Coordinates of C-alpha atoms and ligand atoms in Angstrom, one line a residue:
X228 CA 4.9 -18.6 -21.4
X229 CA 1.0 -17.7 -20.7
X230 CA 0.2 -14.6 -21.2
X231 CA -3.7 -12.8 -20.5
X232 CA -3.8 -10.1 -23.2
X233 CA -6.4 -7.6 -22.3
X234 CA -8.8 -5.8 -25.2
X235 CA -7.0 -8.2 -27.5
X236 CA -10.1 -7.9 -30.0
X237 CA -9.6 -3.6 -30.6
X238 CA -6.4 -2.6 -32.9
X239 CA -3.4 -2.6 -31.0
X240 CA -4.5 -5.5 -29.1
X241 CA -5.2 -7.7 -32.1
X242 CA -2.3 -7.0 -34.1
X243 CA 0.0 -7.9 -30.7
X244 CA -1.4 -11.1 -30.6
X245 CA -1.0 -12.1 -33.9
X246 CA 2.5 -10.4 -33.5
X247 CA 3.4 -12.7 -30.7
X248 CA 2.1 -15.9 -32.2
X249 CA 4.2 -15.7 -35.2
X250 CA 7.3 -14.7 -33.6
X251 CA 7.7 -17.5 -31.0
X252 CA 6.1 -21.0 -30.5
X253 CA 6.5 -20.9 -26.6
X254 CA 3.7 -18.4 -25.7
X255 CA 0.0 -19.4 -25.6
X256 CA -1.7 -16.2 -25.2
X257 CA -6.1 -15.9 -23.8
X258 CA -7.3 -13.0 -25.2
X259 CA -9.5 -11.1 -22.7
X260 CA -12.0 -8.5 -23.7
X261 CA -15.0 -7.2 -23.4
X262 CA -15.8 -6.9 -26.7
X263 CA -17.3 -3.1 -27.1
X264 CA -18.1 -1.5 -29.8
X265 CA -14.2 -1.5 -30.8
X266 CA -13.8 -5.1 -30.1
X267 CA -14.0 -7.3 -33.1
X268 CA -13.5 -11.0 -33.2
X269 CA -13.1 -10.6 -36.8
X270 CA -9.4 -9.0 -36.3
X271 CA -8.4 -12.2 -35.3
X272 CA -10.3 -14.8 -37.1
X273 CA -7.2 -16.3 -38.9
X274 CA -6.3 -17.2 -35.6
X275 CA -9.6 -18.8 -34.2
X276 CA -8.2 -22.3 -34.7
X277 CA -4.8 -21.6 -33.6
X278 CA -4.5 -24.0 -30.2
X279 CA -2.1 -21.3 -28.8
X280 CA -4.6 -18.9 -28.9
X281 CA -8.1 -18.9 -26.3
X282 CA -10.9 -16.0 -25.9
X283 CA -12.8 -15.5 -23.1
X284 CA -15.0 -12.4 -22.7
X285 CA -15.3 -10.7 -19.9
X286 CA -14.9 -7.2 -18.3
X287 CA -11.5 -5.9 -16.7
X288 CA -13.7 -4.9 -14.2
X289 CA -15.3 -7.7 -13.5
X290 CA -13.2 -8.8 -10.5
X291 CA -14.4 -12.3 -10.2
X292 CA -13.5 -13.4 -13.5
X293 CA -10.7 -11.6 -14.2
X294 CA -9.1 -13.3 -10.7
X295 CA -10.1 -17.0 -12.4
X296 CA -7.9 -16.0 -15.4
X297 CA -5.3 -15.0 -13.9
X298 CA -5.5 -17.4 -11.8
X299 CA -5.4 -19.8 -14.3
X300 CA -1.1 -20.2 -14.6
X301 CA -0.9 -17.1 -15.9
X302 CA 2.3 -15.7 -16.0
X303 CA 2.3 -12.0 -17.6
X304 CA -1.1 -9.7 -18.0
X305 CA -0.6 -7.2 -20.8
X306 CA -3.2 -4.5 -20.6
X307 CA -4.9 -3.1 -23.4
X308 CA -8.3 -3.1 -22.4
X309 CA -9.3 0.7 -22.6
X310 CA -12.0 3.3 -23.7
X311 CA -9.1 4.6 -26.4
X312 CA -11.0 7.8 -28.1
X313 CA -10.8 11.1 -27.1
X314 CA -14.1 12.7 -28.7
X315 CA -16.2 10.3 -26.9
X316 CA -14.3 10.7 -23.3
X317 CA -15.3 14.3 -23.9
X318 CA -18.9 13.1 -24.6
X319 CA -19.0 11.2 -21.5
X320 CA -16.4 10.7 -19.2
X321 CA -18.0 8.2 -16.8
X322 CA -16.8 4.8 -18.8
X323 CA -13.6 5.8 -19.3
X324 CA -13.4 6.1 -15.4
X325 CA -14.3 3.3 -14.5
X326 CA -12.7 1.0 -17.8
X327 CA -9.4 2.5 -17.8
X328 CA -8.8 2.9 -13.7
X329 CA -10.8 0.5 -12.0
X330 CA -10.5 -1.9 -14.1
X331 CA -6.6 -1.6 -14.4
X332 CA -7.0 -1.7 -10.4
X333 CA -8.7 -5.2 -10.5
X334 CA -6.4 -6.2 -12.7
X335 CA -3.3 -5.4 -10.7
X336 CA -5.1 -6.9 -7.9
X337 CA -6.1 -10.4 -9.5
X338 CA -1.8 -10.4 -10.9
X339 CA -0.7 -9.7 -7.5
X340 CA -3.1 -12.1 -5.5
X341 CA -2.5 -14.8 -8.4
X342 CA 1.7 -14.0 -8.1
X343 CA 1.2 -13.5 -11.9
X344 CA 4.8 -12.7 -12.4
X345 CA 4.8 -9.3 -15.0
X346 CA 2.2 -6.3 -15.3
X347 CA 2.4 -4.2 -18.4
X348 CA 0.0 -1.2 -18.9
X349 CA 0.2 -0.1 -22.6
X350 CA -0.2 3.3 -21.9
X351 CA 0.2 6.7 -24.0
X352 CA 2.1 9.8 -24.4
X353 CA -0.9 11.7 -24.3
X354 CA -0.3 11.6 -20.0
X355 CA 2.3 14.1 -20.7
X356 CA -0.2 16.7 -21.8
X357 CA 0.7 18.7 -25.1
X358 CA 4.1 20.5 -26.3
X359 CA 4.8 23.6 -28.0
X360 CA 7.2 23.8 -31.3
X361 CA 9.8 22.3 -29.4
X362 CA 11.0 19.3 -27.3
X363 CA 10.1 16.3 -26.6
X364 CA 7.9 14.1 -23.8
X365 CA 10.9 11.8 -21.8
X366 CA 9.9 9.7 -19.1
X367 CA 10.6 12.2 -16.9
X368 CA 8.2 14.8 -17.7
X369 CA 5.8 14.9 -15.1
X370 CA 1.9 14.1 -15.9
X371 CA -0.6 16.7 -17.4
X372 CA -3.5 14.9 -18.9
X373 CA -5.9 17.4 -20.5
X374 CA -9.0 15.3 -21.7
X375 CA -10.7 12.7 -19.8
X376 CA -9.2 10.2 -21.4
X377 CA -5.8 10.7 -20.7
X378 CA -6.5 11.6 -17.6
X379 CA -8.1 8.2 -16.6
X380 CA -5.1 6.8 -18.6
X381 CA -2.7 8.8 -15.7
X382 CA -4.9 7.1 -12.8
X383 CA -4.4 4.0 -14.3
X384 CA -0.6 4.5 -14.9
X385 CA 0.0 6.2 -11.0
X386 CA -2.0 3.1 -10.1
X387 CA 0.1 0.3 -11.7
X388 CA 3.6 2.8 -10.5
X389 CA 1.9 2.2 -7.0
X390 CA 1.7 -1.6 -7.3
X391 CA 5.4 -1.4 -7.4
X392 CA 6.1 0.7 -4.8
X393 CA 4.0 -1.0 -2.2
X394 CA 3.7 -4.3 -3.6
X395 CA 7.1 -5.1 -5.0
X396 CA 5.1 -6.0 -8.3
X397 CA 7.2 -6.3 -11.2
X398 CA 5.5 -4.1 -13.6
X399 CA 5.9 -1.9 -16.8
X400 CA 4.2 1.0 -18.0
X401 CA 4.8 1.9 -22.0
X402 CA 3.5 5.3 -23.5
X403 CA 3.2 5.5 -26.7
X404 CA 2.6 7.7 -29.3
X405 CA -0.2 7.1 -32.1
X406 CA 0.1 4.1 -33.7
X407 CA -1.6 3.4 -37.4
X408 CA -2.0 0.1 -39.6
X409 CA -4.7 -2.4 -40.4
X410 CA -7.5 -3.2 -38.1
X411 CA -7.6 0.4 -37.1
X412 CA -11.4 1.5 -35.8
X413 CA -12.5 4.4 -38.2
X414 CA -14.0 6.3 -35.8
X415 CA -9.8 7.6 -35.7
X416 CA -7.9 10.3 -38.0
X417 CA -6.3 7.7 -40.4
X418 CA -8.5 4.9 -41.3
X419 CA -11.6 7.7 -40.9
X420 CA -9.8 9.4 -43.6
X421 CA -9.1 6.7 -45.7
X422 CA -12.1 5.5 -45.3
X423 CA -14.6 8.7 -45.9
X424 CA -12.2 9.2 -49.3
X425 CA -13.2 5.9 -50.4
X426 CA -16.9 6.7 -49.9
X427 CA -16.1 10.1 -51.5
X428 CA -17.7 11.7 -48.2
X429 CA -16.0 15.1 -46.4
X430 CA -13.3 14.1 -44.2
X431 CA -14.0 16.6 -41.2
X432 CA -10.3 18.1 -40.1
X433 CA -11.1 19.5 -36.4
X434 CA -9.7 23.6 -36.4
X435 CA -7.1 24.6 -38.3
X436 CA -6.2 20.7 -38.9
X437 CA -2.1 21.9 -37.7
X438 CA -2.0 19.6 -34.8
X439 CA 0.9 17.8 -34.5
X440 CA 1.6 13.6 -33.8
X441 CA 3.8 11.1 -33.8
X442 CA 2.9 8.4 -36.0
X443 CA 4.1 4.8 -35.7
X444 CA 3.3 1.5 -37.3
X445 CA 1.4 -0.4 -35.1
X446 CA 3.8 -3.6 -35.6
X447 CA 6.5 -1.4 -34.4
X448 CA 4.9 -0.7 -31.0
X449 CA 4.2 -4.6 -30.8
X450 CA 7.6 -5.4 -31.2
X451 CA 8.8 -2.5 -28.5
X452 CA 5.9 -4.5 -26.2
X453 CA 7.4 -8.0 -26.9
X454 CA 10.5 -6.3 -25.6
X455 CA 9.8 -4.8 -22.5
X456 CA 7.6 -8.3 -21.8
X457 CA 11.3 -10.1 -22.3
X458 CA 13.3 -7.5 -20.8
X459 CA 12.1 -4.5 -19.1
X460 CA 13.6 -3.9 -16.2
X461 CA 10.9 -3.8 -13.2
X462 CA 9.0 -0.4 -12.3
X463 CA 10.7 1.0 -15.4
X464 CA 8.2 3.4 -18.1
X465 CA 8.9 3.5 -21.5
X466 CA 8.1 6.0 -24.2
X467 CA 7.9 4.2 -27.6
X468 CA 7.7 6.4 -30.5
X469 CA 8.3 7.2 -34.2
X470 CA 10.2 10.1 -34.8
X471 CA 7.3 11.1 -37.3
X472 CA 5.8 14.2 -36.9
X473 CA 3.4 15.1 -39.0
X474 CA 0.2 17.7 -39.2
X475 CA -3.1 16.5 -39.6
X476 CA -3.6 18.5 -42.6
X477 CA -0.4 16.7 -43.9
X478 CA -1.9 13.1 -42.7
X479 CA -5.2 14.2 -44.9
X480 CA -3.8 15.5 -48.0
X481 CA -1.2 12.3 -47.9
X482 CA -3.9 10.0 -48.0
X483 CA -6.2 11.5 -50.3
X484 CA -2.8 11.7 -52.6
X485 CA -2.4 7.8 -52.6
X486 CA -5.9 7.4 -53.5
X487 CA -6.0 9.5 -56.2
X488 CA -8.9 12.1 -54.7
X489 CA -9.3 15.6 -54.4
X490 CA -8.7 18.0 -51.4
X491 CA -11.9 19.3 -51.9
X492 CA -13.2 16.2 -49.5
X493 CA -11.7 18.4 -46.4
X494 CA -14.1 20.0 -44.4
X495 CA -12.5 22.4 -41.6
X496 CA -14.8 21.6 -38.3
X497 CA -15.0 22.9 -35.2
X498 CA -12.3 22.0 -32.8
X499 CA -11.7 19.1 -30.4
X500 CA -12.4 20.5 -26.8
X501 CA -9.0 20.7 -24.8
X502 CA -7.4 20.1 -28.1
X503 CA -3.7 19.1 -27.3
X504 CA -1.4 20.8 -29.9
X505 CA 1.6 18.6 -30.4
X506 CA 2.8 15.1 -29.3
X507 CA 6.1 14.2 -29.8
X508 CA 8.4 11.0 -28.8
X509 CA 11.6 10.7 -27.0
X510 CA 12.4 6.9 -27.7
X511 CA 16.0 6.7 -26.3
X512 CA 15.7 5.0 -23.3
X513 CA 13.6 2.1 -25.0
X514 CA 16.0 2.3 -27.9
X515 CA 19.3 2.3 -25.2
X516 CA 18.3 -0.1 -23.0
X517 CA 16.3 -2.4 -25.3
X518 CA 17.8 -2.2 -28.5
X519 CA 14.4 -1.1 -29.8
X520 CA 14.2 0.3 -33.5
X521 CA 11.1 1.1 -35.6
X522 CA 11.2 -0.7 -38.9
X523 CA 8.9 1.5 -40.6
X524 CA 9.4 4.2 -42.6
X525 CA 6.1 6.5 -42.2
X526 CA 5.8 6.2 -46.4
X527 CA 6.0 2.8 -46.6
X528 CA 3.9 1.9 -43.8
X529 CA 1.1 4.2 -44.9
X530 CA 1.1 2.9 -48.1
X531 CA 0.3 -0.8 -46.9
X532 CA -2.1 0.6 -44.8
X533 CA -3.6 2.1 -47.5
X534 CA -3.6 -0.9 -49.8
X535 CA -5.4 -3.1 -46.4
X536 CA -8.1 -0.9 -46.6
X537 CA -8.6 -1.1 -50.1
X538 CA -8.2 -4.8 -49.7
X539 CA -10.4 -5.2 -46.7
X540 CA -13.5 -3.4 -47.3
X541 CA -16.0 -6.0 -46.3
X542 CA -14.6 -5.2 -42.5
X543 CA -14.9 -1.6 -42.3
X544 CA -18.1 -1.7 -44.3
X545 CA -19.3 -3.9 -41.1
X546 CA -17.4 -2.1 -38.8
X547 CA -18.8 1.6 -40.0
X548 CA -22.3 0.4 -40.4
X549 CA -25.2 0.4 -37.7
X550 CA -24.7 2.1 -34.2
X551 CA -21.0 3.4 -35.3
X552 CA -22.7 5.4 -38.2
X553 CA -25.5 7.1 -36.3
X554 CA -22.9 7.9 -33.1
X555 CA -20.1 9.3 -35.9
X556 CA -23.4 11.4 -37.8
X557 CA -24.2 12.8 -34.3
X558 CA -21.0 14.2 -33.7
X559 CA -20.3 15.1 -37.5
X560 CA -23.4 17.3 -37.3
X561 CA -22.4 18.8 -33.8
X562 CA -19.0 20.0 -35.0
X563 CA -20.8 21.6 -38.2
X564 CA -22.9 24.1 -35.9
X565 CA -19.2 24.8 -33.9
X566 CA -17.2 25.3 -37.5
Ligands
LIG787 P1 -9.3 0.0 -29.2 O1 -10.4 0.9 -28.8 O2 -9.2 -0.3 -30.7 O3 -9.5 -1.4 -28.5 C1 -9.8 -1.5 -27.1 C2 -10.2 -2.9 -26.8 O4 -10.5 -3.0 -25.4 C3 -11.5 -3.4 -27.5 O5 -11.3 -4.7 -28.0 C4 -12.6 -3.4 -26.4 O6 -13.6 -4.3 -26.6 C5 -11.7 -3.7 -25.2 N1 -12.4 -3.2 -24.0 C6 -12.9 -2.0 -23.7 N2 -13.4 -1.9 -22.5 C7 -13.2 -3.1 -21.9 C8 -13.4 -3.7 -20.6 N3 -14.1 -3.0 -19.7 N4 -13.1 -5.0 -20.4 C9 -12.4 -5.7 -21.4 N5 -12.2 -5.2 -22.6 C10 -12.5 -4.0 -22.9 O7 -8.0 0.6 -28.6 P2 -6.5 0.6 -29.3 O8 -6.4 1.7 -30.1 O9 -6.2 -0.8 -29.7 O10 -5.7 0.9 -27.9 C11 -5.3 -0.2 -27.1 C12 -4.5 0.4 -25.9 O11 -3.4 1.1 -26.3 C13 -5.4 1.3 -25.0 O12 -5.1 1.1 -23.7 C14 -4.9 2.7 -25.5 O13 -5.0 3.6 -24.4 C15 -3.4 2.4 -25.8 N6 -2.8 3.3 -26.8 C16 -3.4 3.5 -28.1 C17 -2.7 4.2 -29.0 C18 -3.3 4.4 -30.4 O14 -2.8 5.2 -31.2 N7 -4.4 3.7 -30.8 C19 -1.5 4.8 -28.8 C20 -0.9 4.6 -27.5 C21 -1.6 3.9 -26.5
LIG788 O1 -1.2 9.6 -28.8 C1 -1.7 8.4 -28.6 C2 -3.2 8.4 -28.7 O2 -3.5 8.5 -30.0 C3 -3.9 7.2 -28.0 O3 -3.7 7.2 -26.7 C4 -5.4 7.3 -28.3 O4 -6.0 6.1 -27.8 C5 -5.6 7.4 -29.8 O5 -7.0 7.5 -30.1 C6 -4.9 8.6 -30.4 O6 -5.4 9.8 -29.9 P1 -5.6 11.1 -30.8 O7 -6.7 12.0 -30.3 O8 -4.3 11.7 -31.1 O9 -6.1 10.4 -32.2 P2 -7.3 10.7 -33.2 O10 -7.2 9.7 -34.3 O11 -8.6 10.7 -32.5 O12 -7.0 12.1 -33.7 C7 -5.7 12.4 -34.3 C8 -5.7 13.9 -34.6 O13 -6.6 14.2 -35.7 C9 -6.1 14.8 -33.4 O14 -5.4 16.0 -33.5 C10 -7.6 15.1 -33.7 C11 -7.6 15.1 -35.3 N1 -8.9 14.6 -35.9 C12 -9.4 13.4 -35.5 C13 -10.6 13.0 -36.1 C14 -11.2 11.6 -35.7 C15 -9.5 15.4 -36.9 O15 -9.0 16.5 -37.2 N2 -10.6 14.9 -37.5 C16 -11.2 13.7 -37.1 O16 -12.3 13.4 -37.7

């Protein structure tokens, strides 16, 4: 099976692909991206000589090339090609737009024209909007994006629904909830937290830090993916999730436990705009109808994490130096004058 994995350089993207080589010998997978400033050919550069495994860089919204790929006896796109931060969809809206919905349009467009036989859009459960103390997001709840980027991540996921309904396409759409695990940009909570500590720099925790997500192991959602590509049943969504709720104050004081610093590293900020309160993951249907099961236990899988970090400091050393820094100072100091 040929599969065009979009954004395959970011996290999630990367750790699916090296997922999927190692779990079967029939799929040979090109890796399409763009390579942004979260795109890093490093994640994967165990895999460079792998003859399973091709990258080709390019834009998702890049219509001519992207039809060439997938014209190329392709038979499933898997999209992960996205702007994926909330901060900087707040700080300018405009790429997000056109990344996350156009390009997931010319994507759809290139599968259908090409008769690439499966879509899926890896999308998230922060379409749903934000809960209170109670419940849960099913697939049924109806869409309420409240930052820019979930909303573009709704365009895109009404988009690829519509590719079905008109088209007849055999798509999926998966929303998941936040994943964690090596190869994770620091500009996000977790590996910006383990990170800072290990630099013995503040580790800014936005408001009163008692937001509330659902954490999952990014190998977990890779293996929910590799389902829904084998068996997902067309036009169906899935919500893939971990069962493990946690505060971010909780997620802070957690990590600085395993590496042995002090809480006096947190810094109260001022708060995300929009700010969504909780998150929080009904799995069943994936879990029913797949068989799906998270392997992780949130203790363990934080653990490793930590240890990857610690073991893997040359990469975010590169990763956090240069334009990252001065774009993550900028901000830093912006949510100072708001604390
Ligand atoms: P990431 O930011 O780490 O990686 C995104 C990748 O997409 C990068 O390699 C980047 O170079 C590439 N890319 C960006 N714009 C592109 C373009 N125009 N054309 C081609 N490539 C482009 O993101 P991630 O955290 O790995 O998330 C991957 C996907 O999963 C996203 O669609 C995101 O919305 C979704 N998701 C993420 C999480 C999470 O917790 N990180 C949870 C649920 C869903
Ligand atoms: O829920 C899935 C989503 O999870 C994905 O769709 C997004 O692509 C992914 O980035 C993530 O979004 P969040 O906004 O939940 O993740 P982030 O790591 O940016 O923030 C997690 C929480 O921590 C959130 O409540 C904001 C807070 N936070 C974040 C940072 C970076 C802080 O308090 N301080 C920080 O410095």
């Amino acid at each position: 099976m040929r599969l065009m994995v979009t954004g395959g350089a970011g996290f999630i993207g990367s750790n699916f692909i090296r997922y999927m080589l190692s779990q079967c010998e029939e799929y040979t997978i090109i890796n399409y991206d763009a390579l942004t400033y979260a795109g890093n050919l490093e994640n994967l550069r165990d895999l460079e000589r792998n003859p399973a495994y091709t990258f080709v860089r390019g834009d998702i919204t890049d219509a001519v090339l992207v039809d060439q790929i997938a014209g190329s006896g392709i038979d499933a796109i898997i999209n992960f090609a996205a702007e994926s931060h909330v901060d900087r969809s707040i700080d300018d809206p405009g790429i997000f737009v056109k990344t996350n919905v156009l390009g997931t349009q010319v994507l759809l467009n290139a599968a259908r024209k090409n008769g690439v036989s499966k879509f899926i859009q890896v999308s998230t459960d922060e379409v749903y909007g934000s809960l209170g103390n109670e419940g849960l997001f099913t697939e049924t709840n109806p869409l309420a994006p409240n930052s820019p980027y979930s909303a573009s991540k709704s365009g895109a996921d009404l988009l690829v629904r519509s590719y079905h309904e008109t088209y007849g396409m055999d798509v999926n759409i998966t929303r998941c909830s936040n994943n964690y695990g090596p190869y994770h940009f620091p500009e996000k909570l977790i590996p910006l937290v383990i990170t800072n500590a290990l630099e013995n720099k503040e580790i800014p925790v936005y408001g009163d830090g008692l937001q509330v997500r659902d954490w999952l192991h990014v190998k977990d959602h890779c293996a929910a993916i590799a389902l829904v590509l084998q068996s997902g049943r067309s036009g169906e969504m899935y919500n893939i999730g971990g069962n493990n709720e946690r505060t971010n104050l909780q997620i802070v004081k957690t990590i600085l436990h395993e590496l042995g610093k002090p809480e006096c590293l947190i810094r109260h900020v001022g708060d995300r705009l929009g700010h969504d309160r909780r998150y929080a993951i009904d799995a069943a249907k994936i879990r029913s109808e797949l068989g799906w099961q998270p392997q992780y236990r949130f203790e363990t899988g934080i653990r490793e994490t930590v240890e990857w970090y610690l073991q893997n400091e040359p990469w975010w050393k590169r990763v956090k130096s240069g334009d990252y820094m001065r774009y993550y100072e900028k901000m830093y100091g912006s949510r100072l004058v708001k604390a």
